[in-house]
PDB file of C-alpha atoms in Angstrom:
ATOM      1  CA  MET W   1     106.193 197.678  99.874  1.00  0.00           C
ATOM      2  CA  LEU W   2     107.294 195.020  97.083  1.00  0.00           C
ATOM      3  CA  LYS W   3     111.425 194.561  96.230  1.00  0.00           C
ATOM      4  CA  LEU W   4     111.603 193.114  92.712  1.00  0.00           C
ATOM      5  CA  TYR W   5     114.549 191.507  92.625  1.00  0.00           C
ATOM      6  CA  ASP W   6     115.520 192.345  88.979  1.00  0.00           C
ATOM      7  CA  TYR W   7     117.534 192.296  86.245  1.00  0.00           C
ATOM      8  CA  TRP W   8     116.953 195.386  83.206  1.00  0.00           C
ATOM      9  CA  ARG W   9     117.279 192.874  80.163  1.00  0.00           C
ATOM     10  CA  SER W  10     115.794 189.740  81.568  1.00  0.00           C
ATOM     11  CA  SER W  11     112.138 189.428  79.638  1.00  0.00           C
ATOM     12  CA  ALA W  12     111.602 187.380  82.934  1.00  0.00           C
ATOM     13  CA  ALA W  13     111.551 190.466  85.072  1.00  0.00           C
ATOM     14  CA  TYR W  14     110.844 192.455  82.213  1.00  0.00           C
ATOM     15  CA  ARG W  15     107.224 190.818  82.649  1.00  0.00           C
ATOM     16  CA  VAL W  16     107.473 191.284  86.176  1.00  0.00           C
ATOM     17  CA  ARG W  17     107.965 195.185  85.483  1.00  0.00           C
ATOM     18  CA  ILE W  18     104.839 195.159  83.239  1.00  0.00           C
ATOM     19  CA  GLY W  19     102.623 193.259  85.260  1.00  0.00           C
ATOM     20  CA  LEU W  20     102.751 195.354  88.596  1.00  0.00           C
ATOM     21  CA  ASN W  21     102.606 198.629  86.121  1.00  0.00           C
ATOM     22  CA  LEU W  22      99.669 196.970  84.766  1.00  0.00           C
ATOM     23  CA  LYS W  23      97.993 197.143  88.516  1.00  0.00           C
ATOM     24  CA  GLY W  24      99.049 200.240  89.426  1.00  0.00           C
ATOM     25  CA  LEU W  25     101.569 198.861  91.962  1.00  0.00           C
ATOM     26  CA  ASP W  26     104.457 200.752  93.569  1.00  0.00           C
ATOM     27  CA  TYR W  27     107.847 198.479  94.014  1.00  0.00           C
ATOM     28  CA  GLU W  28     111.049 198.865  95.092  1.00  0.00           C
ATOM     29  CA  SER W  29     113.754 197.556  91.770  1.00  0.00           C
ATOM     30  CA  ILE W  30     117.050 195.775  93.510  1.00  0.00           C
ATOM     31  CA  PRO W  31     119.416 195.252  90.155  1.00  0.00           C
ATOM     32  CA  VAL W  32     120.836 192.185  90.147  1.00  0.00           C
ATOM     33  CA  ASN W  33     123.882 191.562  87.476  1.00  0.00           C
ATOM     34  CA  ILE W  34     123.160 188.287  85.615  1.00  0.00           C
ATOM     35  CA  MET W  35     125.198 188.641  83.348  1.00  0.00           C
ATOM     36  CA  PRO W  36     128.057 186.038  82.461  1.00  0.00           C
ATOM     37  CA  GLY W  37     131.029 186.873  84.536  1.00  0.00           C
ATOM     38  CA  THR W  38     129.891 188.954  86.909  1.00  0.00           C
ATOM     39  CA  ASP W  39     126.561 185.960  87.800  1.00  0.00           C
ATOM     40  CA  GLU W  40     125.444 188.419  91.186  1.00  0.00           C
ATOM     41  CA  GLN W  41     122.230 185.317  91.255  1.00  0.00           C
ATOM     42  CA  MET W  42     124.682 183.066  91.695  1.00  0.00           C
ATOM     43  CA  ARG W  43     126.593 184.559  94.710  1.00  0.00           C
ATOM     44  CA  GLU W  44     125.856 186.270  98.515  1.00  0.00           C
ATOM     45  CA  PRO W  45     123.145 187.294  99.596  1.00  0.00           C
ATOM     46  CA  TYR W  46     121.411 186.773  96.552  1.00  0.00           C
ATOM     47  CA  ARG W  47     122.047 182.839  96.614  1.00  0.00           C
ATOM     48  CA  SER W  48     120.976 182.502  99.737  1.00  0.00           C
ATOM     49  CA  LYS W  49     117.662 184.624  99.289  1.00  0.00           C
ATOM     50  CA  ASN W  50     116.866 182.540  96.270  1.00  0.00           C
ATOM     51  CA  PRO W  51     118.381 179.356  95.995  1.00  0.00           C
ATOM     52  CA  GLN W  52     117.108 178.963  92.195  1.00  0.00           C
ATOM     53  CA  MET W  53     119.191 181.674  91.416  1.00  0.00           C
ATOM     54  CA  ARG W  54     117.551 183.015  88.601  1.00  0.00           C
ATOM     55  CA  VAL W  55     115.675 186.848  88.521  1.00  0.00           C
ATOM     56  CA  PRO W  56     112.797 187.660  88.785  1.00  0.00           C
ATOM     57  CA  ALA W  57     111.980 187.396  92.524  1.00  0.00           C
ATOM     58  CA  LEU W  58     109.418 189.431  94.250  1.00  0.00           C
ATOM     59  CA  ASP W  59     109.495 190.373  97.860  1.00  0.00           C
ATOM     60  CA  THR W  60     105.988 190.013  99.694  1.00  0.00           C
ATOM     61  CA  PRO W  61     104.745 190.729 102.852  1.00  0.00           C
ATOM     62  CA  GLN W  62     104.239 186.983 102.283  1.00  0.00           C
ATOM     63  CA  GLY W  63     107.714 185.758 101.660  1.00  0.00           C
ATOM     64  CA  LEU W  64     109.247 185.218  98.460  1.00  0.00           C
ATOM     65  CA  LEU W  65     107.860 184.632  95.433  1.00  0.00           C
ATOM     66  CA  THR W  66     109.797 183.027  92.422  1.00  0.00           C
ATOM     67  CA  GLN W  67     109.037 182.097  88.586  1.00  0.00           C
ATOM     68  CA  SER W  68     107.519 185.170  86.692  1.00  0.00           C
ATOM     69  CA  VAL W  69     104.384 183.658  85.818  1.00  0.00           C
ATOM     70  CA  ALA W  70     103.899 182.210  89.080  1.00  0.00           C
ATOM     71  CA  ILE W  71     104.318 185.979  90.255  1.00  0.00           C
ATOM     72  CA  LEU W  72     102.080 187.754  87.746  1.00  0.00           C
ATOM     73  CA  GLU W  73      99.039 185.067  88.543  1.00  0.00           C
ATOM     74  CA  TRP W  74      99.661 186.136  92.356  1.00  0.00           C
ATOM     75  CA  LEU W  75      98.789 189.763  91.327  1.00  0.00           C
ATOM     76  CA  ASP W  76      96.056 188.839  89.337  1.00  0.00           C
ATOM     77  CA  GLN W  77      94.460 186.970  92.278  1.00  0.00           C
ATOM     78  CA  THR W  78      95.537 189.829  94.830  1.00  0.00           C
ATOM     79  CA  HIS W  79      94.691 192.438  92.924  1.00  0.00           C
ATOM     80  CA  PRO W  80      92.145 192.037  90.544  1.00  0.00           C
ATOM     81  CA  ASP W  81      91.938 194.798  88.199  1.00  0.00           C
ATOM     82  CA  PRO W  82      92.683 194.653  85.597  1.00  0.00           C
ATOM     83  CA  ARG W  83      92.579 190.831  85.056  1.00  0.00           C
ATOM     84  CA  PHE W  84      95.551 189.191  83.407  1.00  0.00           C
ATOM     85  CA  VAL W  85      93.766 186.132  82.795  1.00  0.00           C
ATOM     86  CA  PRO W  86      90.035 186.589  81.721  1.00  0.00           C
ATOM     87  CA  ALA W  87      87.115 185.272  84.188  1.00  0.00           C
ATOM     88  CA  ASP W  88      85.524 182.761  81.326  1.00  0.00           C
ATOM     89  CA  PRO W  89      87.163 179.082  81.169  1.00  0.00           C
ATOM     90  CA  TRP W  90      88.126 178.921  78.084  1.00  0.00           C
ATOM     91  CA  LEU W  91      89.498 182.688  76.889  1.00  0.00           C
ATOM     92  CA  ALA W  92      91.697 181.464  80.235  1.00  0.00           C
ATOM     93  CA  ALA W  93      92.906 178.719  78.856  1.00  0.00           C
ATOM     94  CA  GLN W  94      93.897 180.061  75.311  1.00  0.00           C
ATOM     95  CA  VAL W  95      95.168 183.488  77.303  1.00  0.00           C
ATOM     96  CA  ARG W  96      97.689 180.584  79.308  1.00  0.00           C
ATOM     97  CA  ALA W  97      97.925 179.070  76.236  1.00  0.00           C
ATOM     98  CA  PHE W  98      99.498 181.767  74.695  1.00  0.00           C
ATOM     99  CA  ALA W  99     101.522 182.610  76.887  1.00  0.00           C
ATOM    100  CA  LEU W 100     102.945 179.384  77.790  1.00  0.00           C
ATOM    101  CA  THR W 101     104.232 178.888  74.459  1.00  0.00           C
ATOM    102  CA  ILE W 102     106.434 181.862  75.075  1.00  0.00           C
ATOM    103  CA  ALA W 103     107.441 180.719  78.709  1.00  0.00           C
ATOM    104  CA  ALA W 104     107.790 177.070  78.945  1.00  0.00           C
ATOM    105  CA  ASP W 105     108.792 176.261  74.892  1.00  0.00           C
ATOM    106  CA  ILE W 106     110.356 179.499  73.977  1.00  0.00           C
ATOM    107  CA  HIS W 107     111.928 181.203  76.689  1.00  0.00           C
ATOM    108  CA  PRO W 108     113.761 178.461  78.361  1.00  0.00           C
ATOM    109  CA  LEU W 109     116.107 177.060  75.290  1.00  0.00           C
ATOM    110  CA  ASN W 110     117.246 180.648  74.857  1.00  0.00           C
ATOM    111  CA  ASN W 111     117.912 181.263  78.664  1.00  0.00           C
ATOM    112  CA  THR W 112     121.469 182.801  78.847  1.00  0.00           C
ATOM    113  CA  SER W 113     122.481 179.945  81.041  1.00  0.00           C
ATOM    114  CA  VAL W 114     121.789 177.368  78.381  1.00  0.00           C
ATOM    115  CA  LEU W 115     123.566 179.737  75.612  1.00  0.00           C
ATOM    116  CA  THR W 116     126.547 180.082  78.095  1.00  0.00           C
ATOM    117  CA  ARG W 117     126.793 176.562  78.581  1.00  0.00           C
ATOM    118  CA  ILE W 118     126.320 176.205  74.847  1.00  0.00           C
ATOM    119  CA  LYS W 119     129.155 178.461  74.247  1.00  0.00           C
ATOM    120  CA  LEU W 120     131.692 176.626  77.130  1.00  0.00           C
ATOM    121  CA  GLU W 121     130.583 172.407  76.401  1.00  0.00           C
ATOM    122  CA  PHE W 122     130.057 172.822  72.207  1.00  0.00           C
ATOM    123  CA  SER W 123     132.221 176.064  71.252  1.00  0.00           C
ATOM    124  CA  ALA W 124     129.338 177.243  69.858  1.00  0.00           C
ATOM    125  CA  SER W 125     130.485 180.456  68.334  1.00  0.00           C
ATOM    126  CA  GLU W 126     128.357 183.985  68.594  1.00  0.00           C
ATOM    127  CA  GLU W 127     127.252 182.921  65.107  1.00  0.00           C
ATOM    128  CA  HIS W 128     126.032 179.384  66.246  1.00  0.00           C
ATOM    129  CA  VAL W 129     124.458 180.516  69.032  1.00  0.00           C
ATOM    130  CA  GLY W 130     122.390 183.963  67.304  1.00  0.00           C
ATOM    131  CA  GLU W 131     121.147 180.987  64.937  1.00  0.00           C
ATOM    132  CA  TRP W 132     119.860 178.658  68.227  1.00  0.00           C
ATOM    133  CA  TYR W 133     117.892 181.379  69.585  1.00  0.00           C
ATOM    134  CA  ARG W 134     116.243 182.377  65.923  1.00  0.00           C
ATOM    135  CA  HIS W 135     115.761 179.164  65.789  1.00  0.00           C
ATOM    136  CA  TRP W 136     113.381 178.846  68.342  1.00  0.00           C
ATOM    137  CA  ILE W 137     111.706 181.596  68.169  1.00  0.00           C
ATOM    138  CA  LYS W 138     110.708 181.365  65.003  1.00  0.00           C
ATOM    139  CA  LEU W 139     109.637 178.286  65.432  1.00  0.00           C
ATOM    140  CA  GLY W 140     107.472 178.968  68.887  1.00  0.00           C
ATOM    141  CA  PHE W 141     106.009 182.758  66.958  1.00  0.00           C
ATOM    142  CA  ALA W 142     105.249 180.142  63.852  1.00  0.00           C
ATOM    143  CA  ALA W 143     102.502 178.476  66.373  1.00  0.00           C
ATOM    144  CA  LEU W 144     101.256 181.814  67.672  1.00  0.00           C
ATOM    145  CA  GLU W 145     101.090 183.224  64.456  1.00  0.00           C
ATOM    146  CA  HIS W 146      99.198 180.403  62.536  1.00  0.00           C
ATOM    147  CA  GLN W 147      96.852 180.780  65.694  1.00  0.00           C
ATOM    148  CA  ALA W 148      95.920 184.449  65.906  1.00  0.00           C
ATOM    149  CA  GLU W 149      94.850 184.001  61.991  1.00  0.00           C
ATOM    150  CA  GLN W 150      92.654 181.802  62.668  1.00  0.00           C
ATOM    151  CA  ARG W 151      90.604 184.678  64.587  1.00  0.00           C
ATOM    152  CA  ALA W 152      89.752 188.192  63.582  1.00  0.00           C
ATOM    153  CA  GLN W 153      92.342 190.778  64.542  1.00  0.00           C
ATOM    154  CA  THR W 154      91.891 193.059  67.852  1.00  0.00           C
ATOM    155  CA  ALA W 155      94.295 195.752  69.734  1.00  0.00           C
ATOM    156  CA  PHE W 156      95.718 193.328  71.776  1.00  0.00           C
ATOM    157  CA  VAL W 157      96.302 189.649  71.850  1.00  0.00           C
ATOM    158  CA  PHE W 158      92.401 188.447  73.360  1.00  0.00           C
ATOM    159  CA  GLY W 159      91.003 192.098  72.741  1.00  0.00           C
ATOM    160  CA  ASP W 160      90.802 195.372  73.911  1.00  0.00           C
ATOM    161  CA  ALA W 161      93.099 195.206  76.787  1.00  0.00           C
ATOM    162  CA  PRO W 162      96.667 193.565  78.230  1.00  0.00           C
ATOM    163  CA  THR W 163      96.105 190.472  78.983  1.00  0.00           C
ATOM    164  CA  LEU W 164      98.820 187.819  80.033  1.00  0.00           C
ATOM    165  CA  ALA W 165      99.553 186.953  76.747  1.00  0.00           C
ATOM    166  CA  ASP W 166     100.531 190.476  75.730  1.00  0.00           C
ATOM    167  CA  ILE W 167     102.584 190.559  78.936  1.00  0.00           C
ATOM    168  CA  LEU W 168     104.847 187.794  77.838  1.00  0.00           C
ATOM    169  CA  LEU W 169     104.563 188.516  73.976  1.00  0.00           C
ATOM    170  CA  VAL W 170     106.483 191.772  74.146  1.00  0.00           C
ATOM    171  CA  PRO W 171     109.957 190.881  76.086  1.00  0.00           C
ATOM    172  CA  GLN W 172     110.196 188.099  73.470  1.00  0.00           C
ATOM    173  CA  MET W 173     109.657 190.375  70.834  1.00  0.00           C
ATOM    174  CA  ALA W 174     112.236 192.674  72.692  1.00  0.00           C
ATOM    175  CA  ASN W 175     114.524 189.383  72.136  1.00  0.00           C
ATOM    176  CA  ALA W 176     113.606 188.820  69.312  1.00  0.00           C
ATOM    177  CA  ARG W 177     114.813 191.663  67.614  1.00  0.00           C
ATOM    178  CA  ARG W 178     118.074 192.015  69.716  1.00  0.00           C
ATOM    179  CA  PHE W 179     119.174 188.730  67.941  1.00  0.00           C
ATOM    180  CA  LYS W 180     118.258 189.976  64.493  1.00  0.00           C
ATOM    181  CA  THR W 181     115.367 187.570  64.367  1.00  0.00           C
ATOM    182  CA  ASP W 182     113.125 188.589  60.688  1.00  0.00           C
ATOM    183  CA  LEU W 183     109.711 188.973  61.931  1.00  0.00           C
ATOM    184  CA  SER W 184     108.247 189.817  58.824  1.00  0.00           C
ATOM    185  CA  PRO W 185     106.352 186.329  58.811  1.00  0.00           C
ATOM    186  CA  PHE W 186     104.605 187.590  61.728  1.00  0.00           C
ATOM    187  CA  PRO W 187     102.058 190.255  60.487  1.00  0.00           C
ATOM    188  CA  CYS W 188      99.735 189.559  63.931  1.00  0.00           C
ATOM    189  CA  LEU W 189     102.523 189.187  66.586  1.00  0.00           C
ATOM    190  CA  VAL W 190     104.522 192.661  65.117  1.00  0.00           C
ATOM    191  CA  ALA W 191     100.891 194.605  65.560  1.00  0.00           C
ATOM    192  CA  TRP W 192     100.234 193.830  69.012  1.00  0.00           C
ATOM    193  CA  ASP W 193     103.609 193.827  70.282  1.00  0.00           C
ATOM    194  CA  GLU W 194     104.285 197.469  68.446  1.00  0.00           C
ATOM    195  CA  ASN W 195     100.218 198.301  69.830  1.00  0.00           C
ATOM    196  CA  ALA W 196     100.782 197.178  73.697  1.00  0.00           C
ATOM    197  CA  ARG W 197     104.502 198.910  73.122  1.00  0.00           C
ATOM    198  CA  LYS W 198     102.804 202.078  73.598  1.00  0.00           C
ATOM    199  CA  HIS W 199     100.546 201.462  76.745  1.00  0.00           C
ATOM    200  CA  PRO W 200     101.922 203.828  79.780  1.00  0.00           C
ATOM    201  CA  ALA W 201     102.705 200.280  81.418  1.00  0.00           C
ATOM    202  CA  PHE W 202     104.549 198.994  78.999  1.00  0.00           C
ATOM    203  CA  ILE W 203     106.779 202.050  78.657  1.00  0.00           C
ATOM    204  CA  LYS W 204     107.828 202.201  82.362  1.00  0.00           C
ATOM    205  CA  ALA W 205     108.772 198.352  81.952  1.00  0.00           C
ATOM    206  CA  ALA W 206     111.144 198.789  79.357  1.00  0.00           C
ATOM    207  CA  PRO W 207     114.675 197.608  79.369  1.00  0.00           C
ATOM    208  CA  GLU W 208     115.998 200.874  78.284  1.00  0.00           C
ATOM    209  CA  ASN W 209     113.838 202.265  81.312  1.00  0.00           C
ATOM    210  CA  GLN W 210     115.254 200.892  83.785  1.00  0.00           C
ATOM    211  CA  LYS W 211     117.827 202.177  86.486  1.00  0.00           C
ATOM    212  CA  ASP W 212     120.560 199.577  85.478  1.00  0.00           C
ATOM    213  CA  ALA W 213     120.003 199.716  81.660  1.00  0.00           C
ATOM    214  CA  VAL W 214     123.789 200.148  80.196  1.00  0.00           C
ATOM    215  CA  LYS W 215     123.117 202.838  77.176  1.00  0.00           C
ATOM    216  CA  SER W 216     124.864 201.466  74.100  1.00  0.00           C
TER     217      SER W 216
END
């Protein structure tokens, strides 16, 4: 069985949970608490297993895979139904571009390690950290919303079924809500997110439904 090294609030791990659920694959979730002060990802035995010291990581019969987008691409190639990335090259490129705006532009600047560094090295207050977080989300979302306005609205980002774009969008929207981001300028993104979160695969993957979730 696949083993997912996971953390309930990690948006990158959330992506992989959605992907595994969409493919209908059984997996064992192994929680790794990445909260500052606990930092299980930086300690043994996880550190030796994954020297990148991040989650998620997926233990497969071939070995360990890291990086959520790479994991999702592997799942799509080894279990091609349903597809995360369309067969049409132009549409596939659009799906990847949407997803990478989140994975490469927004998320790295708002990662836990970056926020911790800002606090420790620059004495940023919680208010300043929140402003930093929201700035990068709003910048990236504005670009995605503008692109969305150029085409007909669909149930999911690129049609009638979830793709890699939806898998990346929903966790980032969860982060945006957690940091009290005003989402009213992004009605297309909000509509896609609301629709996707009704899908059973997304419901099962939601942070609050994980075994290590901290109930507020």
